[in-house]
Amino acid sequence: MTATATTVLPARALLLDMDGTLVNSDAAVERVWRRWADRHGLDGDEVMKVVHGRQGYASMALLLPDRPMEQNHADNARMLAEETADTEGVVAIPGASEFLASLRGLPHALVTSADVALSTARMAAAGLAQPDVRVTAESVGASKPDPEGFLKGAAELGIAPADCIVFEDSGAGIAAGRAAGMRVVGVGPRAGLHGPDVVVEDLTRVRVESGADGTLRLHIG
């Protein structure tokens, strides 16, 4: 549902995707992936329907199903280097800086399909502080929509999955949050297509209230 009137959700921890959720990196993602599509004779528009939220090698496996996975991993490493070097147009999602500031001292983690270098570069380009707990591509063996990243984030925070709320923009990420047994707040126009619990236009529509007992209350709308 779209948050029109205020929705209040209880939680004990928040797990935050990066691209499309905290950081608008769409322009950089498009540049890199459309070049890749051209090199492989693929339709750029079709490629862009697949790549959001997944690690690069997982997207490549869907788009080039007959190609050996070791080639996908090698290609992915080159793509990550390209993306890390290309931060032109990378900006914060509206409200992201204030939202992250409001979470200081509260249980939260970044759970991203980017690696350490790329997540560091994009968060810095957007002027955003990194959460203390970060689950990156190096931390997991499976890409979203597998729930491993979100489950690992919950475990590192010491919070049960059912008490966590995921913030995501992509179909793969929303599916991963749901598979982890978590509620999902969808951020931005892509999110509403994939059935999150609630959708917000951006992070200016979210306020976090913390209770003395360690509970969080998300005010959304």
Short mmCIF file of C-alpha atoms in Angstrom, two decimals:
data_model
loop_
_atom_site.label_atom_id
_atom_site.label_comp_id
_atom_site.label_asym_id
_atom_site.label_seq_id
_atom_site.Cartn_x
_atom_site.Cartn_y
_atom_site.Cartn_z
CA MET A 1 0.00 0.00 0.00
CA THR A 2 1.06 3.59 -0.50
CA ALA A 3 1.51 5.61 2.66
CA THR A 4 -1.05 8.39 2.48
CA ALA A 5 -2.28 8.67 6.05
CA THR A 6 0.45 7.97 8.59
CA THR A 7 1.29 4.30 9.06
CA VAL A 8 3.06 3.22 12.27
CA LEU A 9 5.22 0.08 12.21
CA PRO A 10 6.97 -1.35 15.30
CA ALA A 11 10.47 -2.82 14.95
CA ARG A 12 13.72 -3.46 16.79
CA ALA A 13 16.13 -2.91 13.89
CA LEU A 14 16.21 -1.44 10.38
CA LEU A 15 18.09 -2.95 7.43
CA LEU A 16 18.81 -0.47 4.64
CA ASP A 17 19.58 -1.11 1.00
CA MET A 18 21.82 1.52 -0.63
CA ASP A 19 21.22 2.07 -4.38
CA GLY A 20 17.76 3.51 -4.98
CA THR A 21 17.02 3.56 -1.25
CA LEU A 22 19.64 5.86 0.30
CA VAL A 23 21.51 6.86 -2.85
CA ASN A 24 20.20 7.74 -6.31
CA SER A 25 22.81 6.12 -8.53
CA ASP A 26 20.49 5.37 -11.46
CA ALA A 27 22.46 7.49 -13.95
CA ALA A 28 25.76 5.75 -13.17
CA VAL A 29 24.14 2.30 -13.17
CA GLU A 30 22.55 3.00 -16.56
CA ARG A 31 25.83 4.19 -18.10
CA VAL A 32 27.79 1.13 -17.02
CA TRP A 33 25.11 -1.47 -17.78
CA ARG A 34 24.10 -0.04 -21.14
CA ARG A 35 27.74 -0.17 -22.24
CA TRP A 36 27.83 -3.81 -21.10
CA ALA A 37 24.59 -4.52 -23.00
CA ASP A 38 26.07 -3.01 -26.18
CA ARG A 39 29.19 -5.15 -25.86
CA HIS A 40 27.06 -8.29 -25.70
CA GLY A 41 24.45 -7.36 -28.30
CA LEU A 42 21.65 -7.12 -25.76
CA ASP A 43 18.76 -4.65 -25.58
CA GLY A 44 19.68 -2.01 -23.01
CA ASP A 45 16.09 -1.48 -21.89
CA GLU A 46 15.64 -5.20 -21.20
CA VAL A 47 18.94 -5.34 -19.33
CA MET A 48 17.89 -2.44 -17.09
CA LYS A 49 14.75 -4.36 -16.07
CA VAL A 50 16.96 -7.07 -14.53
CA VAL A 51 19.98 -5.42 -12.92
CA HIS A 52 18.56 -3.34 -10.06
CA GLY A 53 19.15 -4.88 -6.64
CA ARG A 54 21.24 -7.85 -7.76
CA GLN A 55 24.97 -8.37 -7.73
CA GLY A 56 26.35 -8.03 -11.24
CA TYR A 57 27.25 -11.67 -11.73
CA ALA A 58 23.69 -12.71 -10.81
CA SER A 59 22.23 -10.30 -13.37
CA MET A 60 24.63 -11.60 -16.00
CA ALA A 61 23.61 -15.19 -15.26
CA LEU A 62 19.99 -14.29 -15.99
CA LEU A 63 20.84 -12.30 -19.12
CA LEU A 64 23.44 -14.73 -20.56
CA PRO A 65 22.28 -18.09 -19.17
CA ASP A 66 24.65 -20.17 -21.32
CA ARG A 67 27.80 -18.31 -20.28
CA PRO A 68 30.13 -19.96 -17.72
CA MET A 69 29.74 -18.43 -14.25
CA GLU A 70 33.49 -17.78 -13.95
CA GLN A 71 33.15 -15.35 -16.88
CA ASN A 72 30.32 -13.60 -15.08
CA HIS A 73 32.43 -13.20 -11.95
CA ALA A 74 35.37 -11.85 -13.97
CA ASP A 75 33.09 -9.44 -15.83
CA ASN A 76 31.48 -8.42 -12.56
CA ALA A 77 34.86 -7.45 -11.09
CA ARG A 78 35.52 -5.17 -14.07
CA MET A 79 32.03 -3.68 -13.81
CA LEU A 80 32.45 -2.94 -10.09
CA ALA A 81 35.69 -1.08 -10.85
CA GLU A 82 33.91 0.94 -13.57
CA GLU A 83 31.01 1.76 -11.24
CA THR A 84 33.33 2.74 -8.39
CA ALA A 85 35.15 5.18 -10.67
CA ASP A 86 31.92 6.69 -12.03
CA THR A 87 30.13 8.76 -9.36
CA GLU A 88 28.90 11.53 -11.65
CA GLY A 89 25.29 12.32 -10.78
CA VAL A 90 25.28 10.14 -7.65
CA VAL A 91 23.21 12.00 -5.04
CA ALA A 92 21.35 11.25 -1.83
CA ILE A 93 17.70 10.22 -1.94
CA PRO A 94 15.72 13.13 -0.43
CA GLY A 95 15.65 12.79 3.35
CA ALA A 96 18.43 10.15 3.48
CA SER A 97 20.94 12.25 5.42
CA GLU A 98 18.42 13.24 8.07
CA PHE A 99 17.05 9.70 8.24
CA LEU A 100 20.51 8.21 8.84
CA ALA A 101 21.28 10.89 11.44
CA SER A 102 18.09 9.94 13.30
CA LEU A 103 19.30 6.32 13.50
CA ARG A 104 22.57 7.06 15.34
CA GLY A 105 22.76 4.81 18.36
CA LEU A 106 19.82 2.69 17.17
CA PRO A 107 20.13 -0.83 15.69
CA HIS A 108 20.49 -0.53 11.91
CA ALA A 109 22.69 -1.87 9.13
CA LEU A 110 23.47 -1.29 5.48
CA VAL A 111 22.73 -4.39 3.36
CA THR A 112 23.88 -3.78 -0.21
CA SER A 113 24.75 -5.76 -3.32
CA ALA A 114 27.67 -3.38 -3.85
CA ASP A 115 31.13 -4.29 -2.60
CA VAL A 116 33.04 -2.27 0.00
CA ALA A 117 34.77 -0.03 -2.55
CA LEU A 118 31.61 0.79 -4.49
CA SER A 119 29.42 1.33 -1.42
CA THR A 120 32.08 3.57 0.13
CA ALA A 121 32.42 5.61 -3.07
CA ARG A 122 28.69 6.07 -3.59
CA MET A 123 27.86 6.92 0.02
CA ALA A 124 30.70 9.47 0.01
CA ALA A 125 29.58 10.95 -3.32
CA ALA A 126 26.09 11.36 -1.87
CA GLY A 127 27.47 12.91 1.33
CA LEU A 128 26.04 10.17 3.53
CA ALA A 129 27.55 8.64 6.67
CA GLN A 130 28.09 4.88 6.60
CA PRO A 131 26.25 2.80 9.21
CA ASP A 132 28.60 1.00 11.62
CA VAL A 133 27.23 -2.39 10.54
CA ARG A 134 27.53 -3.10 6.82
CA VAL A 135 26.77 -6.25 4.84
CA THR A 136 28.34 -5.93 1.38
CA ALA A 137 28.91 -8.23 -1.59
CA GLU A 138 32.02 -9.66 0.07
CA SER A 139 29.96 -10.71 3.10
CA VAL A 140 27.60 -13.12 1.35
CA GLY A 141 27.68 -16.13 -0.93
CA ALA A 142 24.37 -15.42 -2.66
CA SER A 143 22.92 -12.27 -4.24
CA LYS A 144 19.51 -10.78 -3.57
CA PRO A 145 16.73 -12.04 -4.06
CA ASP A 146 18.36 -14.63 -1.75
CA PRO A 147 17.71 -13.50 1.86
CA GLU A 148 21.26 -14.21 3.07
CA GLY A 149 22.32 -10.56 3.28
CA PHE A 150 19.33 -9.46 5.33
CA LEU A 151 19.55 -12.49 7.61
CA LYS A 152 23.24 -11.75 8.16
CA GLY A 153 22.47 -8.12 8.96
CA ALA A 154 19.88 -9.16 11.54
CA ALA A 155 22.30 -11.67 13.07
CA GLU A 156 25.09 -9.10 13.34
CA LEU A 157 22.69 -6.75 15.13
CA GLY A 158 21.44 -9.58 17.36
CA ILE A 159 17.81 -8.99 16.35
CA ALA A 160 15.30 -11.65 15.26
CA PRO A 161 14.36 -11.36 11.56
CA ALA A 162 10.67 -10.86 12.39
CA ASP A 163 11.63 -7.76 14.39
CA CYS A 164 13.51 -6.17 11.48
CA ILE A 165 12.16 -3.84 8.82
CA VAL A 166 13.86 -3.67 5.42
CA PHE A 167 14.06 -0.52 3.29
CA GLU A 168 14.33 -1.42 -0.41
CA ASP A 169 13.60 -0.09 -3.90
CA SER A 170 14.04 -3.11 -6.20
CA GLY A 171 12.11 -6.26 -6.92
CA ALA A 172 15.09 -8.44 -6.03
CA GLY A 173 15.63 -6.61 -2.75
CA ILE A 174 11.96 -6.67 -1.73
CA ALA A 175 11.82 -10.40 -2.49
CA ALA A 176 14.95 -10.92 -0.37
CA GLY A 177 13.43 -9.06 2.57
CA ARG A 178 10.22 -11.05 2.35
CA ALA A 179 12.15 -14.34 2.08
CA ALA A 180 14.01 -13.34 5.25
CA GLY A 181 10.66 -13.08 7.06
CA MET A 182 10.89 -9.32 7.39
CA ARG A 183 8.49 -6.48 6.67
CA VAL A 184 9.51 -4.21 3.82
CA VAL A 185 9.20 -0.47 3.27
CA GLY A 186 9.46 0.24 -0.46
CA VAL A 187 11.22 3.45 -1.44
CA GLY A 188 10.62 5.21 -4.74
CA PRO A 189 8.74 4.46 -7.97
CA ARG A 190 10.21 0.99 -8.66
CA ALA A 191 9.24 -0.37 -5.26
CA GLY A 192 5.47 -0.19 -5.65
CA LEU A 193 5.54 -2.75 -8.46
CA HIS A 194 6.83 -5.48 -6.17
CA GLY A 195 4.44 -5.68 -3.21
CA PRO A 196 6.22 -4.18 -0.20
CA ASP A 197 4.19 -3.68 2.97
CA VAL A 198 4.14 0.08 2.45
CA VAL A 199 5.59 2.46 -0.17
CA VAL A 200 7.03 5.94 0.28
CA GLU A 201 8.14 8.39 -2.38
CA ASP A 202 11.37 9.09 -0.51
CA LEU A 203 12.84 9.19 2.99
CA THR A 204 11.38 12.57 3.89
CA ARG A 205 8.21 10.56 4.59
CA VAL A 206 9.77 8.44 7.34
CA ARG A 207 10.31 9.32 11.01
CA VAL A 208 11.80 7.02 13.65
CA GLU A 209 10.84 7.12 17.31
CA SER A 210 12.74 5.02 19.87
CA GLY A 211 11.28 3.69 23.09
CA ALA A 212 13.00 3.11 26.41
CA ASP A 213 12.50 -0.65 25.97
CA GLY A 214 14.56 -0.76 22.77
CA THR A 215 11.61 -0.79 20.41
CA LEU A 216 11.44 1.48 17.38
CA ARG A 217 8.29 2.97 15.91
CA LEU A 218 8.39 3.96 12.27
CA HIS A 219 6.02 6.75 11.33
CA ILE A 220 5.51 6.53 7.59
CA GLY A 221 3.47 8.91 5.48
#
